[in-house]
Every structure is written in C-alpha cells, then in structure tokens.
Coordinates of C-alpha atoms and ligand atoms in Angstrom, one line a residue:
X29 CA 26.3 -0.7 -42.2
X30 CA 24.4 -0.3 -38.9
X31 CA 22.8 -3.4 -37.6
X32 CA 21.2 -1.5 -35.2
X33 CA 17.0 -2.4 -35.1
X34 CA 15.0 -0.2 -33.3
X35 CA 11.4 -0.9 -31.9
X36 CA 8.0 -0.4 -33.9
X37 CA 6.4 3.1 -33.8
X38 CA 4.1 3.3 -30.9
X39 CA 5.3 0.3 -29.6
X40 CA 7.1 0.9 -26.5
X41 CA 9.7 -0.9 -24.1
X42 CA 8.9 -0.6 -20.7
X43 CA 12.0 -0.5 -18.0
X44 CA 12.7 1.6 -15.1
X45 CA 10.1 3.6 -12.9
X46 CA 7.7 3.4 -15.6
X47 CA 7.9 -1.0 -14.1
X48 CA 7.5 0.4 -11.2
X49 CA 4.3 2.3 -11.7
X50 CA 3.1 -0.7 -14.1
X51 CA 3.6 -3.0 -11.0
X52 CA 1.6 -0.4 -9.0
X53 CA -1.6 -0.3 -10.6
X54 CA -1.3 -4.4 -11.4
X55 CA -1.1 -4.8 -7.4
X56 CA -3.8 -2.4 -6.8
X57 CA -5.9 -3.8 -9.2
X58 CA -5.5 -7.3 -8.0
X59 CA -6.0 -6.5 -4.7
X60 CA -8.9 -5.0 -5.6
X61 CA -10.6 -7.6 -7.6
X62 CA -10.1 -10.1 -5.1
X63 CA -11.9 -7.8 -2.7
X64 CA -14.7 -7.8 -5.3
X65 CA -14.6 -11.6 -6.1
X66 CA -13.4 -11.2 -9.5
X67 CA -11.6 -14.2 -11.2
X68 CA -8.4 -14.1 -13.2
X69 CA -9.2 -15.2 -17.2
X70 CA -6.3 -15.2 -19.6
X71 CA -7.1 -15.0 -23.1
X72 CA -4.9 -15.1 -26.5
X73 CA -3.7 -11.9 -28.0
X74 CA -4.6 -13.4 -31.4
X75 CA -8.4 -14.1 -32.1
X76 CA -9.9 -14.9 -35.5
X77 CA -10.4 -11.3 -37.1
X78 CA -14.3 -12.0 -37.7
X79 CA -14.8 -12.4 -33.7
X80 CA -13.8 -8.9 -33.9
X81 CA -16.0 -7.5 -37.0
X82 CA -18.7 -9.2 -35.0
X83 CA -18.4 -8.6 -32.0
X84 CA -17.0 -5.1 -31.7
X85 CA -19.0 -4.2 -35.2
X86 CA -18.4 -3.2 -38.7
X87 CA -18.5 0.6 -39.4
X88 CA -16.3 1.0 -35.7
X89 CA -13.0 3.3 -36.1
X90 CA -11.0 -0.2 -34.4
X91 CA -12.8 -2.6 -36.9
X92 CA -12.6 0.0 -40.1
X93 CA -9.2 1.2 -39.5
X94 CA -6.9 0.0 -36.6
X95 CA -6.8 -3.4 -36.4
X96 CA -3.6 -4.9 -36.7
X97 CA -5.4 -7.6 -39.1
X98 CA -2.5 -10.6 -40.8
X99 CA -3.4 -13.8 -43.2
X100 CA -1.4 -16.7 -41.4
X101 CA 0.4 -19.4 -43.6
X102 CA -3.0 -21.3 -43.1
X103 CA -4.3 -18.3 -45.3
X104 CA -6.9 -17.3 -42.4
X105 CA -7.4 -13.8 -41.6
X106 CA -6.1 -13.1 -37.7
X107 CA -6.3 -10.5 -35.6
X108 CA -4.2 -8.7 -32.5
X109 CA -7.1 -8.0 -30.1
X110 CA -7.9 -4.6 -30.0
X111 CA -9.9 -5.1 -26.7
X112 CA -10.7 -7.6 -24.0
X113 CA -13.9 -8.4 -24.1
X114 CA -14.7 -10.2 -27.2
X115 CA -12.1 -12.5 -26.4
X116 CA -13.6 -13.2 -23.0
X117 CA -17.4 -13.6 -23.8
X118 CA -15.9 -15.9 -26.9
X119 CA -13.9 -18.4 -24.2
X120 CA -17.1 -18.0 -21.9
X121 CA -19.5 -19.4 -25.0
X122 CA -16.7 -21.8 -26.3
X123 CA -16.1 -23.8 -22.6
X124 CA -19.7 -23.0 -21.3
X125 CA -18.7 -21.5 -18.2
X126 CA -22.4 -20.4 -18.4
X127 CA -23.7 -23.6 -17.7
X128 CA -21.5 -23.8 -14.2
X129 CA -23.7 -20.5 -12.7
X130 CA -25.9 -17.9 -13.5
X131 CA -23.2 -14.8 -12.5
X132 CA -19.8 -14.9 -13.3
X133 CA -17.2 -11.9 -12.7
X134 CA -14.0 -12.1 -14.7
X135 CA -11.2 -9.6 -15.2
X136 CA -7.9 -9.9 -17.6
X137 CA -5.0 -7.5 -18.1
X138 CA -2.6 -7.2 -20.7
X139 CA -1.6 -5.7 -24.1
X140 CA -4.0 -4.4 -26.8
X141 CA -3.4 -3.3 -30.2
X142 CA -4.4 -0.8 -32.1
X143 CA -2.8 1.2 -35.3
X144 CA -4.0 4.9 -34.3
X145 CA -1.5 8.2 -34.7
X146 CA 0.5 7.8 -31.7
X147 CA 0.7 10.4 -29.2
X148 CA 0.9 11.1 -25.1
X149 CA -1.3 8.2 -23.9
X150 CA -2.6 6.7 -27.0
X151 CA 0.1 4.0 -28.7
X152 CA -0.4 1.0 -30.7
X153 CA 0.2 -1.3 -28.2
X154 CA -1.1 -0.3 -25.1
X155 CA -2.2 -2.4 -21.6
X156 CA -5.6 -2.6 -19.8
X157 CA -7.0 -4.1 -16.4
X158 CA -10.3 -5.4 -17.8
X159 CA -13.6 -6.5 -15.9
X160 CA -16.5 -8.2 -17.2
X161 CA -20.0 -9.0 -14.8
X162 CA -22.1 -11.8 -16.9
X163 CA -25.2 -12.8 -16.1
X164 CA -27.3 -9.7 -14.7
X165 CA -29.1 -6.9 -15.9
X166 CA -29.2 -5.6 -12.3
X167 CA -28.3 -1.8 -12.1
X168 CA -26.0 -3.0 -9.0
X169 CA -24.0 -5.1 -11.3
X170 CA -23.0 -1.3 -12.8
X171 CA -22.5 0.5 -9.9
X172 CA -20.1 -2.4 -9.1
X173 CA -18.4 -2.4 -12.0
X174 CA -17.9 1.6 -11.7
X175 CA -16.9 0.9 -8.3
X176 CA -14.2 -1.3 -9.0
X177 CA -12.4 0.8 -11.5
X178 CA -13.0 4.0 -9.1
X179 CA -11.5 1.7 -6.3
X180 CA -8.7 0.8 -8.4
X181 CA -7.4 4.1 -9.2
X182 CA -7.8 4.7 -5.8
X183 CA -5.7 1.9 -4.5
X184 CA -3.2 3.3 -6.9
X185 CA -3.5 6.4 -5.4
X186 CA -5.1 7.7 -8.3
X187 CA -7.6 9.8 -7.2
X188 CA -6.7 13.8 -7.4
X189 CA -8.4 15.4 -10.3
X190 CA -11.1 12.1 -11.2
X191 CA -14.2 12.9 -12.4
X192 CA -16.8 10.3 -13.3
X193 CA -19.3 11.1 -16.2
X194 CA -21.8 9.0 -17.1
X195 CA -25.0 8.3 -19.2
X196 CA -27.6 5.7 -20.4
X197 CA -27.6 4.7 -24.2
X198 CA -30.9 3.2 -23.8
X199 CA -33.0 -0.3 -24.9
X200 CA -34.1 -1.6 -28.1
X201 CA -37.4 -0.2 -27.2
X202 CA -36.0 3.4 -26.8
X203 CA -33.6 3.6 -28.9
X204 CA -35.1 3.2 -32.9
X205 CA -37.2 6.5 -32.3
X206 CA -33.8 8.2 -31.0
X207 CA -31.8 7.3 -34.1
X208 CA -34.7 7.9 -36.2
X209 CA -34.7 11.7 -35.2
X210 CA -31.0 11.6 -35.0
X211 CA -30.6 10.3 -38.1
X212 CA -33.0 13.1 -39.6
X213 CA -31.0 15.8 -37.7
X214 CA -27.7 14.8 -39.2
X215 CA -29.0 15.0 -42.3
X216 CA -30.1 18.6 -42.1
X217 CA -27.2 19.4 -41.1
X218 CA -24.9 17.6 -43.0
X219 CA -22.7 20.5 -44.2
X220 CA -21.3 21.0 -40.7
X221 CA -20.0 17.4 -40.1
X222 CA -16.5 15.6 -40.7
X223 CA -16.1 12.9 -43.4
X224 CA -15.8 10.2 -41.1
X225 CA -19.5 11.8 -39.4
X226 CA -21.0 11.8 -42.4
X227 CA -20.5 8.6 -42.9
X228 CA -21.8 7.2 -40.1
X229 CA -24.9 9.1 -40.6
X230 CA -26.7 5.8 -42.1
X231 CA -24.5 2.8 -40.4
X232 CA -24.7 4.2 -36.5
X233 CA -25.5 7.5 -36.3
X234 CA -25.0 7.7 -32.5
X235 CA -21.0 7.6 -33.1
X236 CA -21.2 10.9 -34.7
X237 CA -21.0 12.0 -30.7
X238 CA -18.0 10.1 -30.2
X239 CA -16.0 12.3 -32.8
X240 CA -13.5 14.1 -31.7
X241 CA -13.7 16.9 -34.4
X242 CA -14.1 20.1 -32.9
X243 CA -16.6 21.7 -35.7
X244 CA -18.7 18.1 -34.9
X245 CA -19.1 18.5 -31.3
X246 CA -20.3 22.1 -32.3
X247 CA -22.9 20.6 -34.6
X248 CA -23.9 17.9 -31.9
X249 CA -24.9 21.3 -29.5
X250 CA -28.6 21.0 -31.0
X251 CA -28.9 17.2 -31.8
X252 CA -31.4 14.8 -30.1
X253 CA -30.5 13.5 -27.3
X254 CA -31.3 10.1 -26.1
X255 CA -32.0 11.2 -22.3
X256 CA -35.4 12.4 -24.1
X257 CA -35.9 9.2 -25.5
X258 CA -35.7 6.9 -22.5
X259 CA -38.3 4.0 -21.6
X260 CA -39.4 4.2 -18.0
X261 CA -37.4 1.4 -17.4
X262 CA -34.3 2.6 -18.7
X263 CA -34.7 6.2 -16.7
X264 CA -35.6 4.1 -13.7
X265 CA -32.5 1.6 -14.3
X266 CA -30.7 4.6 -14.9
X267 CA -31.3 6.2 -11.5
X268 CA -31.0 3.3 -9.4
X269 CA -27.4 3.1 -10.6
X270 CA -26.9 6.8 -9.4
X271 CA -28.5 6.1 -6.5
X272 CA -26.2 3.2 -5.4
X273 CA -23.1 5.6 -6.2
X274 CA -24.2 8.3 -3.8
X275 CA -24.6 5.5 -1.4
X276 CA -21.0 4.2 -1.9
X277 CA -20.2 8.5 -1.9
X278 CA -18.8 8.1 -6.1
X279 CA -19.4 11.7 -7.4
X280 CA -20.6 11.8 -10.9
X281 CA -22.3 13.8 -14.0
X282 CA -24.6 12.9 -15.7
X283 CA -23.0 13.9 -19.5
X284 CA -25.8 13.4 -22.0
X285 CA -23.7 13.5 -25.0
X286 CA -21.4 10.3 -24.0
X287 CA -21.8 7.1 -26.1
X288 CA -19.1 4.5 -27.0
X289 CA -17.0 3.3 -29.3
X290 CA -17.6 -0.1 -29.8
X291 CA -21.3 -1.0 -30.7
X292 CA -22.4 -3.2 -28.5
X293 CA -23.2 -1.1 -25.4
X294 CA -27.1 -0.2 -24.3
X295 CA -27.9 1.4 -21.1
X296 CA -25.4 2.7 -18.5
X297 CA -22.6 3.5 -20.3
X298 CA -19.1 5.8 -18.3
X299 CA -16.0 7.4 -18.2
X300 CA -13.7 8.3 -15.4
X301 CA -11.8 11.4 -16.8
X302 CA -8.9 13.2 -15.1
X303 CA -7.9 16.6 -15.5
X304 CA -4.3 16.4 -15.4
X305 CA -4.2 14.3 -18.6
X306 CA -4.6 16.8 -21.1
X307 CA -6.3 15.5 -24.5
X308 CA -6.1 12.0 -24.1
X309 CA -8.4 12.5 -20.4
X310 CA -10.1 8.8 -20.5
X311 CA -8.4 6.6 -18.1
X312 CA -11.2 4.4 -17.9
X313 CA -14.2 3.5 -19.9
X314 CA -17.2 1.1 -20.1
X315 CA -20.8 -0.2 -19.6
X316 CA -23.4 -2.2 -20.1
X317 CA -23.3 -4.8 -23.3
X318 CA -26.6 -6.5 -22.5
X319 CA -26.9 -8.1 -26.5
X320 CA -23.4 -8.8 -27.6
X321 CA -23.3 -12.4 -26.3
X322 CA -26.0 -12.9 -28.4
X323 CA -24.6 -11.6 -31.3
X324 CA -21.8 -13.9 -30.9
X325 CA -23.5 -17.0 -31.3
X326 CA -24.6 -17.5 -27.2
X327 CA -27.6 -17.4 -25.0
X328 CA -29.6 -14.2 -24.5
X329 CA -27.6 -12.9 -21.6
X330 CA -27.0 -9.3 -19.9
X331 CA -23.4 -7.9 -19.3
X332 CA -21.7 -5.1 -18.1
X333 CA -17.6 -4.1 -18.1
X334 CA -14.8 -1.7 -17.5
X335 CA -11.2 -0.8 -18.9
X336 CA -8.7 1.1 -17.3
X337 CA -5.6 2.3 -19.9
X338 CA -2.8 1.8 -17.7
X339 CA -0.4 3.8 -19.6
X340 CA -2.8 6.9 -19.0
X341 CA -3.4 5.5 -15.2
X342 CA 0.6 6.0 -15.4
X343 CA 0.9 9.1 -16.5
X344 CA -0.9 10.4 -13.4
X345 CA 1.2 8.6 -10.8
X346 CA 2.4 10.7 -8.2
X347 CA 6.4 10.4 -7.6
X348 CA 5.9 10.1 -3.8
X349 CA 4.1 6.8 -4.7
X350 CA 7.4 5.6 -6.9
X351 CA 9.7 6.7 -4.0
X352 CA 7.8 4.4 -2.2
X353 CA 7.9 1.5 -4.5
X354 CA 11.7 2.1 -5.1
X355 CA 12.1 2.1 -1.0
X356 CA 10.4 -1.4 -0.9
X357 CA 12.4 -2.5 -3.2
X358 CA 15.8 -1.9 -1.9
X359 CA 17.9 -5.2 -1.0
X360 CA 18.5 -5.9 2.8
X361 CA 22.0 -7.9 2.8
X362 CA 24.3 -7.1 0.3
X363 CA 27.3 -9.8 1.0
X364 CA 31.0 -8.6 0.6
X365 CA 33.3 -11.4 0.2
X366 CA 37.1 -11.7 -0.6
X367 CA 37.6 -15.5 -1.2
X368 CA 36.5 -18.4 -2.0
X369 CA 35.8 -20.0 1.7
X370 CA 33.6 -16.6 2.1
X371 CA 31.8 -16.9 -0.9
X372 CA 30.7 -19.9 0.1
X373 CA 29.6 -18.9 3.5
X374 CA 27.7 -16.4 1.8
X375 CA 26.4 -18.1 -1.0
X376 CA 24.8 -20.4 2.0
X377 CA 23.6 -17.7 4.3
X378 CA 21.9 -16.1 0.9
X379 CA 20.1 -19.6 0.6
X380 CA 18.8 -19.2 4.4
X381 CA 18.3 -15.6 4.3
X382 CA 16.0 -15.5 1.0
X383 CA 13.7 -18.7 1.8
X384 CA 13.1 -16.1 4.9
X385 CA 11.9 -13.4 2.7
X386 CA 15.2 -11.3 3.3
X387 CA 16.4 -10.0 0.3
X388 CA 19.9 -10.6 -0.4
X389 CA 23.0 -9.8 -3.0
X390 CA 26.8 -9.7 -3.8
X391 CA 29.1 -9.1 -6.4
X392 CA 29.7 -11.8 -8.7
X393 CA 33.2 -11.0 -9.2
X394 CA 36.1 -10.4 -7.3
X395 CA 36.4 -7.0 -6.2
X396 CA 38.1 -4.7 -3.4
X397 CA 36.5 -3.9 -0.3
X398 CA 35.8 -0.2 -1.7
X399 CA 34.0 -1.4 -4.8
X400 CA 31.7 -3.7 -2.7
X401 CA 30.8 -1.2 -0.4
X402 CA 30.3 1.3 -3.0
X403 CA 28.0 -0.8 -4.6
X404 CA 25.9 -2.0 -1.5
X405 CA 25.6 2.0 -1.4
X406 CA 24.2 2.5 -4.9
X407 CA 21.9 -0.3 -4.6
X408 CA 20.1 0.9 -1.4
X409 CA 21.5 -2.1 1.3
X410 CA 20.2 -2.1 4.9
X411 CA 22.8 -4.1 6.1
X412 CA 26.4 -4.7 4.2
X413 CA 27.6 -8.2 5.8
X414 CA 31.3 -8.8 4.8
X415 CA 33.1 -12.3 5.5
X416 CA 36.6 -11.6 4.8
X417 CA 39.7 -13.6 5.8
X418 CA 39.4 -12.6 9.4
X419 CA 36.0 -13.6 9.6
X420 CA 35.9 -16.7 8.3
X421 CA 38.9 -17.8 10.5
X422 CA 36.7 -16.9 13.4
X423 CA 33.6 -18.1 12.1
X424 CA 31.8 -14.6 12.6
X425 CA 30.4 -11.9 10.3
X426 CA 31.3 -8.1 10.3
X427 CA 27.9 -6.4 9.9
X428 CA 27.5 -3.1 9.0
X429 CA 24.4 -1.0 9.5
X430 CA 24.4 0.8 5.8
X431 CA 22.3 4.6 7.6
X432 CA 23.8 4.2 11.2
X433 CA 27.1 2.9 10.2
X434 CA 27.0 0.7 13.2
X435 CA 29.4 -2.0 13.0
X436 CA 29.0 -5.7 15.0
X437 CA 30.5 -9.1 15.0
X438 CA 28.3 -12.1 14.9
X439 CA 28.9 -15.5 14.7
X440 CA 28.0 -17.6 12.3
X441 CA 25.2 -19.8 13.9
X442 CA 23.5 -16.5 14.9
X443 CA 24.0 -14.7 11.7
X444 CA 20.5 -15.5 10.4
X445 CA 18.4 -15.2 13.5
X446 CA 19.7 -11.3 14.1
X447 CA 20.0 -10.5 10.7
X448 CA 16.3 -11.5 10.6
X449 CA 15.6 -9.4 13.6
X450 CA 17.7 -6.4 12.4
X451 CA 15.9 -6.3 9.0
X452 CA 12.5 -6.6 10.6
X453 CA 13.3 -3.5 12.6
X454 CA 14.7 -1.8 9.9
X455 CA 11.8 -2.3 7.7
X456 CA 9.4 -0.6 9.9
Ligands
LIG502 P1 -10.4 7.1 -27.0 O1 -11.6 7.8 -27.2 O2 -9.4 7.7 -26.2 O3 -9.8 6.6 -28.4 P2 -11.7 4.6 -26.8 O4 -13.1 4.9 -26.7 O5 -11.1 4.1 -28.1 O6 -10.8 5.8 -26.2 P3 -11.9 2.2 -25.2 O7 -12.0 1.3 -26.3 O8 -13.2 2.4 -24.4 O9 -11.3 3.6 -25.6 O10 -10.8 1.7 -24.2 C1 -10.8 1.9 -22.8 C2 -9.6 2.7 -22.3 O11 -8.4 2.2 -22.9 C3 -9.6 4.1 -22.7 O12 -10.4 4.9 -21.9 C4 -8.1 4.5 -22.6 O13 -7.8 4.7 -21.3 C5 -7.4 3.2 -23.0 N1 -7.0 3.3 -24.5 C6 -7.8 3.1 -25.6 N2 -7.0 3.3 -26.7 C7 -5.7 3.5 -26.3 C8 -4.5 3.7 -26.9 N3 -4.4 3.7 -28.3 N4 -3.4 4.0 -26.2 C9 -3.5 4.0 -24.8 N5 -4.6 3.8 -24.2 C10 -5.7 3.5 -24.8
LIG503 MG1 -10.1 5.0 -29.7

C-alpha cells in the first residue's frame, strides 16, 4: 500500500531559491510601501462567497467558474478569496476606517485561489502584493498606484523587458453609448466569437476584449472602442495621469483594447507586461474602482489599486540577484566543539554573538574535527571557531578565517569583541 500523499494540483510547495526570490520581492515591496506610506492590512483567506459575487460580479470567469466555493458545517456557502480587494474594502466598511480620514492607503500580500488550468505562472493558489488608495478620484492617486508597482519591480530588480500599457474604461456617463454600439457590433458579428464571448454579449459585453481566444481578438480588430466614447472629463483625467508618469520618466502605451477582469473598474485601468514571460506576460494589473464600495453596501467613495503575481515577478528574477541573497545569508561562526565543557562555551558565546546580529551555528552531535569543518564549508562559514580540549584548558579559541585560512588564538573574554570586528570587516 503506499501511504505516500502528494500535494493538490496547482498547488505548490515553496522551498529553496524559489524562498529566496519570494523573500526578495516581499522586502522590496515593503520597502517600498513604507516609502509610499502604505499600511500593512491582513485579511482572512475565507470570505462569505456572496462578498465575492458582489463585489467582483456575476457573469466574471473567477465568480462563474474558479472559485474555490465550500458549504461549511454551519451550511453557509464560503469562499477562498480569489483576490484582495474585496476583502479589504469589506474590513474598511465593517470597522469604519472611513470615518478616521478622508485617504487611506492599504496594501496586503498573500495567497489567492483560483481553480484555472494550471500552467507556467498561472496555478490555483498563487500570491500577490496588493495596494489599495481609498478616498480620491484624483488622477495622482493612479499614477501613484502605477508607480508603486513599477517601483517595486524595480527594487526587485525587475525591470529588463517591462512595458507598461494602459487605458481608460471610462464613466457612467461615457460608457452606456459605448456598450450600446459594442453590444450591436458583437451581435453582427456573432459567428466569429467563442462560446464564452457570446455569452457575454448581453451581461458585459466589454469582457469580450479580455478573451484570450485568438479568432476573438481577430474579431475585436474592428469593434468600438471606448477611447471614442470618452467624456471630456475622462479624456482629461486620463491625460493628467500620463502626464504625471512622464514626469516620474514611467514609459507607457496607451493600448485601447485593455479592460479588466473583474467588473468593477471605470477609468484608468493597466498592466505592466514583460517580455520574457511568454504567454502568461501580466505581472501586474490594476486600476481605478471608483463604484465598488458602493456596491458593497458603503459610502459613495472613489478607489484605485494594483496586484503584482509574485510567482510571475519570480519567474523573471535574475540569478545574480539569488547569488546575492544566498551570500547574505551565509552564517558567520560556525562552532566546532569536542566535549561537553566546549559546548558549553559555545553554546554561551552563540547566546552573545547572535543578540549582536552575528549569525552563528554547530553541529548538534558529536562529530570529528573533519566532519565539522566540512560542514562549516558546505554551509558558507566566515569564520570556523573551534574550542577543543586544548582550548578550553587555556581559556582561548582557535579561529579560523574559512577564504584566507588564517588561523589565530583568542581568549575567551575577547572572543566576542574581535569576532564582532572580524565579521564586520568580512561583511563588507
Ligand atoms: P490573467 O489574464 O493572466 O488571467 P487576471 O486578469 O485574471 O490575469 P488579475 O485578477 O488582474 O489577473 O490579477 C492580477 C495579477 O495576479 C495578474 O496580472 C497575474 O500576475 C496574477 N495572477 C492572476 N491569476 C493568477 C494565477 N492563476 N496564477 C498566478 N498568477 C496569477
Ligand atoms: Mg484570470
């Protein structure tokens, strides 16, 4: 019989350098947002499922087929979040946080989950960095946003190959006499569009352009577009945005078939595409959601966000930045002891040594002198400090430079002060 239980399709452990390149992007991007004044929110990964079919929309591809959607014992219908942001604006509404001031910049990152065909960068559980600016219909609030997620990438080291494309979905004063024509073209040309496409024709017939059918986007060629459609406002909203990213020297294109997903969005609406990711090319999305806190039940009150999919921000990670990462994280003492009496010098000089930042390790079983060194080797040591016999009887340490080989004697009650010193230098 094998007991053995493997993990879930698209589901995936994550160990090694891929922890190193998670740990990358999750320092960049904090690093980032406090540079941008953005405060941490944690929300569940379980919401109530109708939080999502109202706030992400009925007739979506994530509400209509790939939530991960379970009855509980209670017998109430729960959801895995499929996204961030309807779990945000719903903790926003439910502890008015609107109440405390009139802006408020949030970001969250962690898992999502959705049931699509997994592939290179698209799983069933995937991870995000997520930021949300509430409170402002500003068009700085979106070049912000953009230039947050540019900024993180960039942090990362992310930014070979990025291209930013972006567009304006428009207002509910632009936007009827768009769908209207839309809605007329789609149905002259019905023949030429997918299932899925032709069904959207009547419940949000700006999605067809999302479709990643290749006879669709052929189709789409001759469609309306909503660029022809904008208000004054929205054109002018539009182009102060732009204007704002030339100032802060973000390159874009303007790409007048790019809409969204989820429903909600109006207005500025982006993508940050880079070429070396082949067919999954989105590493971050987002826009401006000026209605959906409404929808859920909250004040009138303007929005705009971002995502970054980190497994896609991970597939373009350089191995010069991991080399780096797995430099940093090499141990500086490595301990070699013989007996007990050492191991408890050690074990005491470890206590001293880490409160100082100095990272430190040993073998936790007895061992020869070969094995110890062998394995202060394979794990990267600076410094090798062995208390053997000898040593303890003269209350010194041997310590031995791991890349110059140098070998010294120190006593005890200066062992932590040169170590210290050594390590510094040695760290660069
Ligand atoms: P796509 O068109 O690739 O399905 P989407 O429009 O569904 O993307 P969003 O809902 O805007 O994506 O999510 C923002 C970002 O999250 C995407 O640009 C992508 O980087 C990432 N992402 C979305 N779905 C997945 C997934 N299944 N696996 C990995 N990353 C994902
Ligand atoms: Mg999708």
């Amino acid at each position: 019989m094998d007991l053995k239980v493997n993990s879930v399709r698209g589901f995936k452990d994550v160990f090694g350098k891929d922890v190193i390149k998670f740990q990358a992007i999750e320092d960049a991007a904090r690093m980032c947002f406090e540079m941008f004044g953005f405060k941490e929110i944690r929300t569940p990964i379980v919401e109530k499922t109708s939080l999502f079919q109202r706030g992400i929309g009925e007739g979506t591809d994530i509400v209509e087929k790939e939530m991960y959607t379970f009855i509980d014992r209670n017998g109430d219908s729960i959801s895995l979040r499929p996204e961030a942001t309807a779990g945000v604006i719903r903790a926003f509404l439910e502890h008015k946080l609107y109440n405390a001031s009139s802006l408020h910049k949030f970001y969250t990152i962690g898992p999502m989950f959705r049931h699509e065909r997994p592939q290179r960068g698209r799983l069933r559980q995937f991870h995000q960095i997520n930021a949300e600016v509430i409170g402002s219909d500003a068009p700085l609030a979106d070049s912000e946003i953009i230039w947050l997620a540019w900024a993180i990438l960039k942090e990362a080291g992310l930014f070979e190959g990025l291209r930013l494309e972006i567009n304006s979905l428009g207002c509910p004063r632009c936007r009827p006499q768009h769908r209207h024509d839309l809605m007329d073209f789609l149905n002259n040309n019905k023949a030429e569009l997918c299932e899925d496409c032709r069904r959207r024709i009547d419940k949000n017939p700006l999605r067809v352009f999302d479709c990643k059918n290749e006879a669709c986007k052929k189709a789409l060629m001759l469609a309306p577009l909503i660029r022809h459609y904008w208000c004054p406002e929205c054109a002018q909203h539009l182009g102060d945005v732009l204007d704002y990213l030339e100032t802060i020297n973000i390159p874009f294109v303007i790409n007048p078939y790019l809409v969204r997903g989820l429903d909600y969005y109006n207005r500025t609406t982006f993508e940050i595409k880079a070429s070396r990711l082949g067919a999954q090319d989105t590493v971050a999305a987002g826009g401006r959601y000026d209605r959906l806190i409404e929808w859920l039940g909250g004040p009138d009150c303007p929005a705009v966000g971002m995502a970054i999919g980190m497994e896609r921000a991970i597939l373009m990670m350089d191995m010069d930045i991991l080399e780096k990462a797995a430099y940093d994280n090499r141990p500086d003492c490595f301990f070699i002891t013989f007996n007990s009496e050492g191991r408890g010098h050690a074990l005491r000089f470890m206590n001293k040594l880490r409160d100082k930042f100095i990272a430190c390790e040993m073998s936790y079983d007895k061992k020869s002198m070969k094995a110890q060194m062998r394995y202060a080797d394979r794990v990267g040591a600076r410094l090798a400090i062995i208390i053997g016999e000898d040593e303890v009887d003269n209350e010194e340490a041997t310590v031995k430079d791991m890349e110059t080989h140098a070998q010294h004697r120190v006593q005890f009650d200066r062992l932590v002060e040169w170590v210290g010193k050594l390590v510094d230098e040695k760290r660069g």
